[in-house]
Short mmCIF file of C-alpha atoms in Angstrom, two decimals:
data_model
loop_
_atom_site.label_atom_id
_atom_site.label_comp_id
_atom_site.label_asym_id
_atom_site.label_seq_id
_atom_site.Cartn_x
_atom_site.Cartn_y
_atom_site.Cartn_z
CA UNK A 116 -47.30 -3.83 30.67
CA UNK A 117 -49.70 -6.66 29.67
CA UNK A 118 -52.97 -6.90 31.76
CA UNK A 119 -54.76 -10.13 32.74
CA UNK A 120 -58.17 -10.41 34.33
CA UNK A 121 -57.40 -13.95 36.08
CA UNK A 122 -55.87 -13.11 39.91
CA UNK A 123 -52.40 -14.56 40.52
CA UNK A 124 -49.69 -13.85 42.82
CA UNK A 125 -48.15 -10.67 43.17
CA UNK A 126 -44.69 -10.63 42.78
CA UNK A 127 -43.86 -7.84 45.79
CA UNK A 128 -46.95 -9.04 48.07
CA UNK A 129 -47.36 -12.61 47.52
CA UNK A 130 -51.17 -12.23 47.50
CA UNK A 131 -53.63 -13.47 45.06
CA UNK A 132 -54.73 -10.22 43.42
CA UNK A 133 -55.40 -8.86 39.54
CA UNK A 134 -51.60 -8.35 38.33
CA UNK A 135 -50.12 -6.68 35.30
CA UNK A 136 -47.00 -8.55 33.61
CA UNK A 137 -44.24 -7.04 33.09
CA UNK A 138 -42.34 -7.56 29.65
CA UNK A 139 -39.06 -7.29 30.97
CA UNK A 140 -37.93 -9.18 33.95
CA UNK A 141 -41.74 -11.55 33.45
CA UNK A 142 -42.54 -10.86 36.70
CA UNK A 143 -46.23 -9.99 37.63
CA UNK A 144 -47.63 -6.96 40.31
CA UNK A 145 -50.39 -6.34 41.48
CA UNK A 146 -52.14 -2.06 40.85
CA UNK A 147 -50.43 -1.14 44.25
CA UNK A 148 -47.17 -2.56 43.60
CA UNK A 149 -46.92 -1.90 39.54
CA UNK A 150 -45.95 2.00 40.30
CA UNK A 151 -43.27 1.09 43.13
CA UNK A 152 -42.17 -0.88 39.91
CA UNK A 153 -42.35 1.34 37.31
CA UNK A 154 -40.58 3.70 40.07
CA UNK A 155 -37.61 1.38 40.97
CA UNK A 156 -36.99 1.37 36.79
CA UNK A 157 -37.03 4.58 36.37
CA UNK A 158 -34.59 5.28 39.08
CA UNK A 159 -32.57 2.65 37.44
CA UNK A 160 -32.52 4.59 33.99
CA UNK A 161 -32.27 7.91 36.28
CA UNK A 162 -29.11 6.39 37.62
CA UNK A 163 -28.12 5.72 33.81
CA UNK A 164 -28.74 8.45 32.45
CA UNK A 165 -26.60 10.28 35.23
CA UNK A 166 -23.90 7.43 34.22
CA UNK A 167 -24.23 8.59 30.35
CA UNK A 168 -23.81 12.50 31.92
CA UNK A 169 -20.50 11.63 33.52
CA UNK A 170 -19.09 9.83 30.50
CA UNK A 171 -19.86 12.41 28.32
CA UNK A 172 -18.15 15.09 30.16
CA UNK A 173 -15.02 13.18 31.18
CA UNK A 174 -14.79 12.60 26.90
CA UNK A 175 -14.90 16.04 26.46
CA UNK A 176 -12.44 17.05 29.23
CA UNK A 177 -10.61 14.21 27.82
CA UNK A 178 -10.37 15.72 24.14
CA UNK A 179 -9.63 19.48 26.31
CA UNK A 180 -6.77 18.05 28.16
CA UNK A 181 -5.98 14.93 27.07
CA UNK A 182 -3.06 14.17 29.54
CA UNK A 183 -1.83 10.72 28.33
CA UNK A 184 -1.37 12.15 24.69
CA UNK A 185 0.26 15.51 25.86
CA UNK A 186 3.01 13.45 27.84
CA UNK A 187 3.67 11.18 24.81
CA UNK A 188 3.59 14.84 22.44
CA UNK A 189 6.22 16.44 25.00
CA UNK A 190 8.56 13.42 24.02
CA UNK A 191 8.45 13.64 21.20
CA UNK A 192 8.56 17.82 21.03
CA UNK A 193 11.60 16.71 23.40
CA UNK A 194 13.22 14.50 20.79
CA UNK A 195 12.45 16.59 17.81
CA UNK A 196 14.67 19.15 19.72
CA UNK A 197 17.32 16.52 20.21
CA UNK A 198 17.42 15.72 16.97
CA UNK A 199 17.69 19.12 15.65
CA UNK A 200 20.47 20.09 17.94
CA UNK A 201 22.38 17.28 16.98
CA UNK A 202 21.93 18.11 13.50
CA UNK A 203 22.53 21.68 14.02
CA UNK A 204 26.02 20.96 15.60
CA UNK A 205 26.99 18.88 13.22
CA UNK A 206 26.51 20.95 10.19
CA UNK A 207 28.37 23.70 12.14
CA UNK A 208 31.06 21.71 13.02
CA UNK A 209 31.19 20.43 8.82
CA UNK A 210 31.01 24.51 8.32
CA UNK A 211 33.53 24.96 10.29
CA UNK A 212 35.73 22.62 8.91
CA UNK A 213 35.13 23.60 5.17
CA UNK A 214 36.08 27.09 5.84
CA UNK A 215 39.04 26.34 7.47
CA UNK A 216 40.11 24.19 4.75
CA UNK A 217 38.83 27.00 1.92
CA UNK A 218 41.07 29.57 4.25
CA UNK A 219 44.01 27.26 4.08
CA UNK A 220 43.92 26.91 0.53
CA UNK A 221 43.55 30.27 -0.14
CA UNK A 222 46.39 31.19 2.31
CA UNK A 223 48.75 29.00 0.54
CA UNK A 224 47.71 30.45 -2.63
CA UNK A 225 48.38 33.69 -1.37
CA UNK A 226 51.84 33.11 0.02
CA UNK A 227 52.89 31.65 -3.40
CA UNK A 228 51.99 34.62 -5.27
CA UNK A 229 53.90 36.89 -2.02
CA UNK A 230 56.76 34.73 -2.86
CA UNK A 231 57.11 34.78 -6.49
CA UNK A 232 55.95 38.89 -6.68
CA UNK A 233 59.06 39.23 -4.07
CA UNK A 234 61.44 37.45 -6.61
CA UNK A 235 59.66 40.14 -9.73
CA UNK A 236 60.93 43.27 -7.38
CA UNK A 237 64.36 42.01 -6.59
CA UNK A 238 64.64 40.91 -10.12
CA UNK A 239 63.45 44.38 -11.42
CA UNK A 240 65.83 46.44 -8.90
CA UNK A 241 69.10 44.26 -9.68
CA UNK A 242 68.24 44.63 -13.65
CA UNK A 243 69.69 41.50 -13.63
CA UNK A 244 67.71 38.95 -15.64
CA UNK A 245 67.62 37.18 -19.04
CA UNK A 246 64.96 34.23 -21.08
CA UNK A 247 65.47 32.01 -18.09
CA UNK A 248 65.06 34.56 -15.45
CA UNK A 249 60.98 35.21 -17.61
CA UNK A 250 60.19 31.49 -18.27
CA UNK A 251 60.74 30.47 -14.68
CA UNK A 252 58.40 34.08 -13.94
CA UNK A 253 55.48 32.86 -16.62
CA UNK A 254 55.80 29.37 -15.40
CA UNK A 255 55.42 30.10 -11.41
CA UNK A 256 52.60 32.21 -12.16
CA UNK A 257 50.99 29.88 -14.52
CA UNK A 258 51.45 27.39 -11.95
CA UNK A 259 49.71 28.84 -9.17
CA UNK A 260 47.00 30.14 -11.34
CA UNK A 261 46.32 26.77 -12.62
CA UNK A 262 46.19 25.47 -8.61
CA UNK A 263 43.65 28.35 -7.91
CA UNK A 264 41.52 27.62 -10.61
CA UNK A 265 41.59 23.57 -9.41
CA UNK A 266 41.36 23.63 -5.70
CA UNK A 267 41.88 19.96 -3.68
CA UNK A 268 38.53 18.81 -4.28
CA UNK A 269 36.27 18.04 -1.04
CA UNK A 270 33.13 16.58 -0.80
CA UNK A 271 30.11 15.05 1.78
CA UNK A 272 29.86 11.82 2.29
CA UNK A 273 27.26 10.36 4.21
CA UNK A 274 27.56 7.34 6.73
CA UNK A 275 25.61 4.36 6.79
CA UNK A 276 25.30 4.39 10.38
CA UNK A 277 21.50 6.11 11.99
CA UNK A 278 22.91 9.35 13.21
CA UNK A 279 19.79 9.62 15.02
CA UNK A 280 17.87 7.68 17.29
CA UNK A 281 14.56 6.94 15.48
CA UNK A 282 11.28 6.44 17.21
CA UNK A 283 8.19 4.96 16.51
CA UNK A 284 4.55 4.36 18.14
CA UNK A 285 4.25 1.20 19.82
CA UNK A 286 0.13 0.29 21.12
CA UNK A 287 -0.83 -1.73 23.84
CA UNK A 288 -3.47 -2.87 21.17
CA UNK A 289 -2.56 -5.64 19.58
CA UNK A 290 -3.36 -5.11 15.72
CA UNK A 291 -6.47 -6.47 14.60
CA UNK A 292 -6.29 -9.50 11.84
CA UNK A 293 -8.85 -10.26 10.20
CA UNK A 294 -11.30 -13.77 9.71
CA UNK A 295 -13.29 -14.34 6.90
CA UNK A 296 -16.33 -16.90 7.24
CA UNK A 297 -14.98 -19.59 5.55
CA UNK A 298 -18.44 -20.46 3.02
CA UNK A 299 -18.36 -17.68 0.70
CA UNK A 300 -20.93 -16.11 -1.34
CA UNK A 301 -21.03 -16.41 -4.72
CA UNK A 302 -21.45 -12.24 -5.99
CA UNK A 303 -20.53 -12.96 -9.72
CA UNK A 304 -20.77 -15.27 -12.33
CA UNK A 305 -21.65 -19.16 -10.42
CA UNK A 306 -23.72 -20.48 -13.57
CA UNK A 307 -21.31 -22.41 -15.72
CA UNK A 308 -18.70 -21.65 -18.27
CA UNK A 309 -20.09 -19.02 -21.10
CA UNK A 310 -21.07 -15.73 -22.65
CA UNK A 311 -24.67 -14.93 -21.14
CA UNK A 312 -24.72 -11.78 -18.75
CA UNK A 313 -25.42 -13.79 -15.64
CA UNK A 314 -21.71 -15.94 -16.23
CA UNK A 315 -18.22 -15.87 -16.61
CA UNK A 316 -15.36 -17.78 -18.50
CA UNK A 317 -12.06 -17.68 -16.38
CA UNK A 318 -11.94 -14.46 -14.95
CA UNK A 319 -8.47 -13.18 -13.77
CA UNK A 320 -8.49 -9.59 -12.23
CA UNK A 321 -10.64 -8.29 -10.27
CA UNK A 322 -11.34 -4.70 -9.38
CA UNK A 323 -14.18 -2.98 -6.38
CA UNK A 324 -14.93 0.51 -6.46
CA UNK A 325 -16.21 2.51 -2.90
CA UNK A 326 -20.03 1.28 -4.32
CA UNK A 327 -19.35 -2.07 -4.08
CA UNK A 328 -19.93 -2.60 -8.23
CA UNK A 329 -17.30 -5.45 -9.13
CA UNK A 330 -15.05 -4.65 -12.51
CA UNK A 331 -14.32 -8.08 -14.00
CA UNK A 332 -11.37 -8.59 -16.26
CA UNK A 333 -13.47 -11.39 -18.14
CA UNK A 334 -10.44 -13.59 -20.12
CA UNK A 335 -11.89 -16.38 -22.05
CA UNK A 336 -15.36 -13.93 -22.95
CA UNK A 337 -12.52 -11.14 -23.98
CA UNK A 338 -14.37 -8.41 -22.38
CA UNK A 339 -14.60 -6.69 -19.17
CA UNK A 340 -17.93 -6.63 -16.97
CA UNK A 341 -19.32 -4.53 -14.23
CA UNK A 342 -21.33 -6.48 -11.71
CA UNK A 343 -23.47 -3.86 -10.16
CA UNK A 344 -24.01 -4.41 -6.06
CA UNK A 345 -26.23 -7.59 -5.35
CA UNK A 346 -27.11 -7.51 -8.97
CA UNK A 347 -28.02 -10.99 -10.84
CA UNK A 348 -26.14 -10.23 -14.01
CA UNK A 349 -23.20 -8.15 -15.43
CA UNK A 350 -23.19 -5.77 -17.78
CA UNK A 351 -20.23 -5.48 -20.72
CA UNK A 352 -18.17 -1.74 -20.19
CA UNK A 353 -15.61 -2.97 -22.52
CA UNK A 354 -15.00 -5.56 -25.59
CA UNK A 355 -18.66 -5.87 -26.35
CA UNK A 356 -17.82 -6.64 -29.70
CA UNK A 357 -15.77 -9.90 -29.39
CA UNK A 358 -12.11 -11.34 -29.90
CA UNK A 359 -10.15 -8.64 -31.93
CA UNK A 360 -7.44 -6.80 -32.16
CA UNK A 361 -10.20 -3.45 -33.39
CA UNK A 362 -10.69 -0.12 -30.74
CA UNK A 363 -13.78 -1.46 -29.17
CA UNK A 364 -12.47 -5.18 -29.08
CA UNK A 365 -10.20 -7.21 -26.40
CA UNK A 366 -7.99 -10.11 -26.83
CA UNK A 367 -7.45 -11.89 -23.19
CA UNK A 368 -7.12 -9.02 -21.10
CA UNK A 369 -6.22 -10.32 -17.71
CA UNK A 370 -6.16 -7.11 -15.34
CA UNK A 371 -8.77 -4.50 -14.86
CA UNK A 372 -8.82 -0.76 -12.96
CA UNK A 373 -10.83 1.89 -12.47
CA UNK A 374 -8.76 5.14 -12.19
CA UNK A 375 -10.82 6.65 -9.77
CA UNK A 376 -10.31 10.76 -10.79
CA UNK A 377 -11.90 10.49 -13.79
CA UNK A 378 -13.75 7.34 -13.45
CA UNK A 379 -12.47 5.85 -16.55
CA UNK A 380 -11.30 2.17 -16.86
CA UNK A 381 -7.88 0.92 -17.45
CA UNK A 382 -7.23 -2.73 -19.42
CA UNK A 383 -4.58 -5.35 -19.53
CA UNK A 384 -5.22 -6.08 -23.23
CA UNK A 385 -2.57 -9.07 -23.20
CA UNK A 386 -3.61 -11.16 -26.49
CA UNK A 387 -3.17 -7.57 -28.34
CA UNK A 388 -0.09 -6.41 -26.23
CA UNK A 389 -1.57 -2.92 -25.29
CA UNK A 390 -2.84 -1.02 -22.40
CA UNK A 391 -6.32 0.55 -23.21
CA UNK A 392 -8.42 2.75 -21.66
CA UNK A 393 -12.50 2.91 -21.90
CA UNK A 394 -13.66 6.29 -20.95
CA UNK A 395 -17.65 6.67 -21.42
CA UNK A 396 -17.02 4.39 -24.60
CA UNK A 397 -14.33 5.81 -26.11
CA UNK A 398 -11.02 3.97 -26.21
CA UNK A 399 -7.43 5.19 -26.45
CA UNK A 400 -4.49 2.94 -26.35
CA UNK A 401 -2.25 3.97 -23.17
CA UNK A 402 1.09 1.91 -24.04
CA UNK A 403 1.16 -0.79 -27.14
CA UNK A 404 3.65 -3.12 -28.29
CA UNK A 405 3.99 -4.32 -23.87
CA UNK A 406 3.29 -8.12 -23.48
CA UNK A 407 1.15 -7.02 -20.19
CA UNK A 408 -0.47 -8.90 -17.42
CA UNK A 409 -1.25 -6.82 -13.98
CA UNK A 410 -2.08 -3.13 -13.66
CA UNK A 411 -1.61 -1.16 -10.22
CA UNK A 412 -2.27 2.89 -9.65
CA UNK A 413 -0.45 4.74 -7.28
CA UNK A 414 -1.79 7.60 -4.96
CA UNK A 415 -0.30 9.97 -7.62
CA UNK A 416 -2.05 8.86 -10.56
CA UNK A 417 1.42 6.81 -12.01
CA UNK A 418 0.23 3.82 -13.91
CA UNK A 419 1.87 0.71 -12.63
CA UNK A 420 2.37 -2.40 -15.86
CA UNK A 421 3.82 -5.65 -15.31
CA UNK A 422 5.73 -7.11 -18.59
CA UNK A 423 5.62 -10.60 -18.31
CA UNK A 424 7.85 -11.60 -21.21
CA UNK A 425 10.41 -9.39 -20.34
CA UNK A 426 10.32 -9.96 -16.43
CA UNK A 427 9.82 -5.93 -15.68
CA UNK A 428 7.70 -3.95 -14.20
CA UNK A 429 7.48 -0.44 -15.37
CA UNK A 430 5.84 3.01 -13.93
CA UNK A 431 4.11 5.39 -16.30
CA UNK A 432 3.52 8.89 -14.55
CA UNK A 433 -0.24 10.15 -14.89
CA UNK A 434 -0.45 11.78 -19.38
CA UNK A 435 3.12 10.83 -19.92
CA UNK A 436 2.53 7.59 -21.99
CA UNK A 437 4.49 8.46 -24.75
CA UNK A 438 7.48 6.40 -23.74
CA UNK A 439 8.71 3.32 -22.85
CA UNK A 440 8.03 4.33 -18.57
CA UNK A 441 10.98 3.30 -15.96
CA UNK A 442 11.53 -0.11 -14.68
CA UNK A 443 10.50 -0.51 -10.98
CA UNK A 444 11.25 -4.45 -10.78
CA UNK A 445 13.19 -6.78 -12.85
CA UNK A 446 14.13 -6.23 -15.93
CA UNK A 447 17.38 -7.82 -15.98
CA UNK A 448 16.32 -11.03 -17.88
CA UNK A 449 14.50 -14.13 -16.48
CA UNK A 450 16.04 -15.33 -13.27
CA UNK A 451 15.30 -16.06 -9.37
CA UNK A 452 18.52 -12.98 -8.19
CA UNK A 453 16.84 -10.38 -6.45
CA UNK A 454 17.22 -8.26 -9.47
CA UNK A 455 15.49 -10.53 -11.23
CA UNK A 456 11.68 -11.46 -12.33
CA UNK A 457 10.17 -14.53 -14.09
CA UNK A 458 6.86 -14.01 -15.53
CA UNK A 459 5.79 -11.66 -13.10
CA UNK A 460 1.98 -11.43 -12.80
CA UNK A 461 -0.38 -9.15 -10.62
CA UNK A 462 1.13 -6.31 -9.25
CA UNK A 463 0.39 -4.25 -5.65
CA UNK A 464 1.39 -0.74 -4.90
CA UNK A 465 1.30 0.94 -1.16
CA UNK A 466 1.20 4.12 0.19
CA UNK A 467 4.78 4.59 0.11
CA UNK A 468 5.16 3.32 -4.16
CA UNK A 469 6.35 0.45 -2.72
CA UNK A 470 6.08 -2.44 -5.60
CA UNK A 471 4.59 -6.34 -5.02
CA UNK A 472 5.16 -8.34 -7.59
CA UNK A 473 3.68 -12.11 -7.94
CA UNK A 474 6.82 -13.78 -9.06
CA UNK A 475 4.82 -16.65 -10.61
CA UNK A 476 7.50 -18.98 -12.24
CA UNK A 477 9.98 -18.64 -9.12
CA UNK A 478 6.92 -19.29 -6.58
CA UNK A 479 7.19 -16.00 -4.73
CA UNK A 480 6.37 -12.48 -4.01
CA UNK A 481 9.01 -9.33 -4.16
CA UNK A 482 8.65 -6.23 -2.56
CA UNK A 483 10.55 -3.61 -4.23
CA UNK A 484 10.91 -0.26 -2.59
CA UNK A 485 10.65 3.27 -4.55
CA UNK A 486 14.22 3.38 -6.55
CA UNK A 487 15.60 0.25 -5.30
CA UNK A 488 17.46 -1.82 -7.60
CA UNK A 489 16.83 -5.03 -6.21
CA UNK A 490 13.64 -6.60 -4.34
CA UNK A 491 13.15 -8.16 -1.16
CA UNK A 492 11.39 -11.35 -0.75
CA UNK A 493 8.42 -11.13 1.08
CA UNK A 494 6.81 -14.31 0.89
CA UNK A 495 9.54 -17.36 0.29
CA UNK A 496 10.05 -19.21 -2.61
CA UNK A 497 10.81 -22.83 -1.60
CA UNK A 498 9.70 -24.53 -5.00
CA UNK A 499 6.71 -24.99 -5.69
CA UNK A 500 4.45 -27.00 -2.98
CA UNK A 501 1.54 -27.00 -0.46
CA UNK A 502 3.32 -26.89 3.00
CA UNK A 503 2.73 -22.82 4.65
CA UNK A 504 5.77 -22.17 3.21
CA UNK A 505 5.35 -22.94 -0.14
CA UNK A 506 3.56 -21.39 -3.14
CA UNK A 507 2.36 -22.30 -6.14
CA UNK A 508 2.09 -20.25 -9.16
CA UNK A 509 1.13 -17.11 -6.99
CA UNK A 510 -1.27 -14.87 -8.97
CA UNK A 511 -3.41 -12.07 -7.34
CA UNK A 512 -1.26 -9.76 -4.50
CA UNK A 513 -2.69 -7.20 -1.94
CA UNK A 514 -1.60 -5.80 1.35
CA UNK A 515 -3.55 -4.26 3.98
CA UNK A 516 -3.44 -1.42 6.06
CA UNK A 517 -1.18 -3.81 8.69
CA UNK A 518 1.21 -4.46 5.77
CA UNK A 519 0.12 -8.24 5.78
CA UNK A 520 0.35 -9.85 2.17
CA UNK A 521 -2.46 -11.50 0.89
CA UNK A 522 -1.74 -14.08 -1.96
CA UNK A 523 -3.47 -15.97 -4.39
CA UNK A 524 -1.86 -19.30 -4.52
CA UNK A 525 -3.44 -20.78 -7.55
CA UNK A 526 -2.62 -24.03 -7.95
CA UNK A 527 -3.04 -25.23 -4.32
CA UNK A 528 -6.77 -23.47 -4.16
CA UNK A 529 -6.58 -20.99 -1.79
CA UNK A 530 -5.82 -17.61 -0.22
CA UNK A 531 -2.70 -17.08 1.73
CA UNK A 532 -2.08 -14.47 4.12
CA UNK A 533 1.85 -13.95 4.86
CA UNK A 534 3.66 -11.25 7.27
CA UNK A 535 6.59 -9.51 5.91
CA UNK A 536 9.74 -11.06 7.63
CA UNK A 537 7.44 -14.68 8.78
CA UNK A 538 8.76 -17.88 7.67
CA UNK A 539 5.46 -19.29 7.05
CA UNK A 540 2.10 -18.12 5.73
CA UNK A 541 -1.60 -18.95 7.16
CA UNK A 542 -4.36 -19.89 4.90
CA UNK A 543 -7.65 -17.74 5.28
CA UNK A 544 -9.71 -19.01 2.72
CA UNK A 545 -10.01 -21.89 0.62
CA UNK A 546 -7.26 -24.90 0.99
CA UNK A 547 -10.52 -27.68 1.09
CA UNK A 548 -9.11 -29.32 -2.19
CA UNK A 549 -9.96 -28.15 -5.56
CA UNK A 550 -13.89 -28.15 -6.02
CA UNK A 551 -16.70 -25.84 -6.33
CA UNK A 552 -18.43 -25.90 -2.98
CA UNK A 553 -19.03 -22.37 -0.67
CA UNK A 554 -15.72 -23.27 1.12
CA UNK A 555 -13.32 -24.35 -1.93
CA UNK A 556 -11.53 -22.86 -4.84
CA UNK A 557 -10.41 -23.67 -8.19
CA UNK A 558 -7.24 -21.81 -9.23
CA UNK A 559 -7.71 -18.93 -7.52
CA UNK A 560 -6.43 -15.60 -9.35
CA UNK A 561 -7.58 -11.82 -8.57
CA UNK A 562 -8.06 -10.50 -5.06
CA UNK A 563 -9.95 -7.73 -3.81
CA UNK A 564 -10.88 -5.83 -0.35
CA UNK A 565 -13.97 -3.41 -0.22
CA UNK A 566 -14.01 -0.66 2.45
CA UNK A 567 -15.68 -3.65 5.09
CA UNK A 568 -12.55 -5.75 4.91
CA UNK A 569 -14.49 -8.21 2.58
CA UNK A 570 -12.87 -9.98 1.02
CA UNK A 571 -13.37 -10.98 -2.92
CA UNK A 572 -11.96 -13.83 -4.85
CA UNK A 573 -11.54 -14.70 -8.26
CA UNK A 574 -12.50 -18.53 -8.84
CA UNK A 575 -11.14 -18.81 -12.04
CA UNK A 576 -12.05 -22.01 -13.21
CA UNK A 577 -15.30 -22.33 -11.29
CA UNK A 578 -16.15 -18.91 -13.60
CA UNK A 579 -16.99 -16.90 -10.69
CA UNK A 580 -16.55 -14.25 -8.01
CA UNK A 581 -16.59 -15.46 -4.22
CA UNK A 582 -16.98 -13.05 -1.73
CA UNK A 583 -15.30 -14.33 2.00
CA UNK A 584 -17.45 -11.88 4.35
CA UNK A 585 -15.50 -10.71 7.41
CA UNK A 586 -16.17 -12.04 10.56
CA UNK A 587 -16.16 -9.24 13.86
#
């Protein structure tokens, strides 16, 4: 409360008198009325407080009983019981009928032999036999040793049809998508094309750890930089030493990870056709003689590679480098099937190993599942074009935790966000026209989320990193 030595109205009494302000609703009372104030607000944050009370213990009776949730559990206890049942029945009914069959077999089996060990004893107690009488003998036995030892063959064969009802979740909540304010921030690089610390020369990938520090596959400069958070300048972790084909040298790399269990750094060395690793300055070359453009790591350690010149991309499990890895797209020669790949570029993997690959020549991303041998298209491939349907030259691929693709569509400057299954994509960032301003791009190429849903661009030919914050 503010006092003032000039008399003015009071607010409860209307009479001239000395009168305190009050900071909150302005109003001004005089000394007998201030308390009844005061009083009246403290009943009010009384009341509030009592408010707070009651919240609090209806959460925790919530989190004891929880009624909602227990209904929805009991469902699904109820179809889990279902389920099994059904299953249950059904492999005893399959049991059922492969012992029957096996007790057939063997019946018939056994009747033979009755038979033919009948005709031994007649033939033994006439003592009336000769060659033919033996062959026929040696040959009846033969033959139903021979059917014992091959039984009709039988086997499981599984429908295509669900033999269960799935279920799923479904929330009131609609899923949140994201914004991005549409001026970005300029995080990396943003002072012309060249070598110096504070700039870049047509970056490609991008990678953010959980500290924010940005790891900068740094082409044309052949050497990869770490942009500490908010710092002014980079700092070279790999390729210090120039163009070159040497340990401690790079030659175009155009990818960049950080393989966060041991902290080390993975490379796309694509002018020396190698995968390298930097581990507190000491290389070792992963996979050579690999004409290599994106890297990915999956929640098992497996070490993802995209082949552009051979239209593949192959998985690596975690040590086991010593081999040529297993294709997980393409690899069946340049073409726009769905078995096929042409020039494939950055790479995603999800949670469930899951492989996106930026088809770049066919204008078009592929989802490939774990083991499949074809891919699905995600995001269409109508020739190249600007219309929401169209990509062109897609380079940089991520998904988020709503499974929405995110696309770098390089040649028409900017970011494309598409749903699997949608006909058409919406732009979220960029799409102003090629230029250099806060809200345009120029040949957009990595892509990047850190843990605020930020998102980070690579603005390849403007030699910098934007970062699109999120908009709430």
């Amino acid at each position: 409360m503010a006092m003032t030595n000039n008399k003015t109205q009071c607010f409860t009494c209307n009479k001239d008198k000395i009168t305190y302000s009050c900071d909150g609703c302005l109003q001004r009372f005089c000394l007998i009325h201030l308390p009844e104030h005061q009083q009246r607000l403290n009943e009010e944050l009384n009341h509030i407080i009592d408010d707070y009370n009651e919240f609090e213990e209806r959460l925790i009776n919530e989190r004891k009983q929880n009624p909602h949730n227990l209904s929805l559990i009991d469902q699904i206890d109820q179809w889990e019981i279902n389920s099994i049942d059904k299953i249950k029945q059904k492999a005893k009914e399959c049991r059922e009928i492969v012992i029957k069959s096996s007790q057939t077999f063997l019946n018939n089996i056994e009747k033979q032999f009755n038979d033919l060990s009948e005709q031994i004893k007649q033939i033994r107690e006439e003592n009336e036999f000769n060659e033919i009488n033996l062959k026929y003998l040696t040959n009846q036995l033969m033959k139903i040793n021979q059917e014992l030892n091959n039984p009709s063959k039988i086997s499981i064969q599984q429908g295509s049809q669900v033999f269960i009802n799935e279920i799923s979740i479904i929330s009131s909540k609609k899923p949140k998508f994201n914004k991005w304010k549409q001026n970005a921030i300029t995080v990396a690089g943003g002072n012309g094309e060249g070598r110096g610390l504070n700039q870049l020369n047509s970056s490609y990938g991008i990678f953010i750890d959980e500290k924010k520090n940005i790891f900068i596959a740094d082409c044309y400069n052949h050497r990869i930089v770490e942009w500490k958070y908010i710092a002014k300048e980079g700092q070279i972790i790999a390729g210090r030493n120039g163009e070159g084909n040497l340990m401690d040298q790079l030659n175009f790399p155009t990818d960049v990870i950080v393989d966060q269990q041991n902290h080390s750094i993975i490379v796309a060395d694509q002018g020396n056709r190698r995968v390298i690793r930097w581990l507190n300055q000491n290389q070792q070359i992963l996979i050579d003689n690999i004409d290599c453009f994106g890297l990915a790591i999956d929640k098992y350690g497996s070490l993802y590679v995209s082949d552009w010149k051979k239209n593949a991309v192959r998985r690596w499990k975690m040590g086991e480098y010593n081999n040529e890895g297993i294709v997980v797209a393409g690899g069946n020669i340049k073409g726009n099937q769905l078995n096929q790949l042409n020039h494939p570029t950055f790479i995603f993997v999800d949670e469930d190993q899951s492989v996106y690959v930026s088809d770049q020549n066919n204008n078009r991303v592929v989802k490939w599942r774990k083991d499949a041998k074809e891919g699905t298209v995600v995001v269409e491939g109508n020739d190249d074009g600007s219309d929401l349907d169209q990509l062109f030259y897609p380079q940089g691929v991520i998904v988020d935790d709503l499974g929405q693709i995110y696309v770098a569509d390089s040649m028409n400057d900017r970011v494309m966000r598409w749903c699997e299954g949608k006909e058409e994509g919406e732009i979220v960032v960029g799409g102003n026209g090629e230029g250099n301003q806060p809200n345009q791009l120029n040949y957009p190429t990595g892509l990047s989320f850190d843990d605020e849903g930020n998102l980070y661009v690579t603005d390849s030919r403007n030699h910098r990193i934007q970062k699109f914050v999120t908009v709430f």
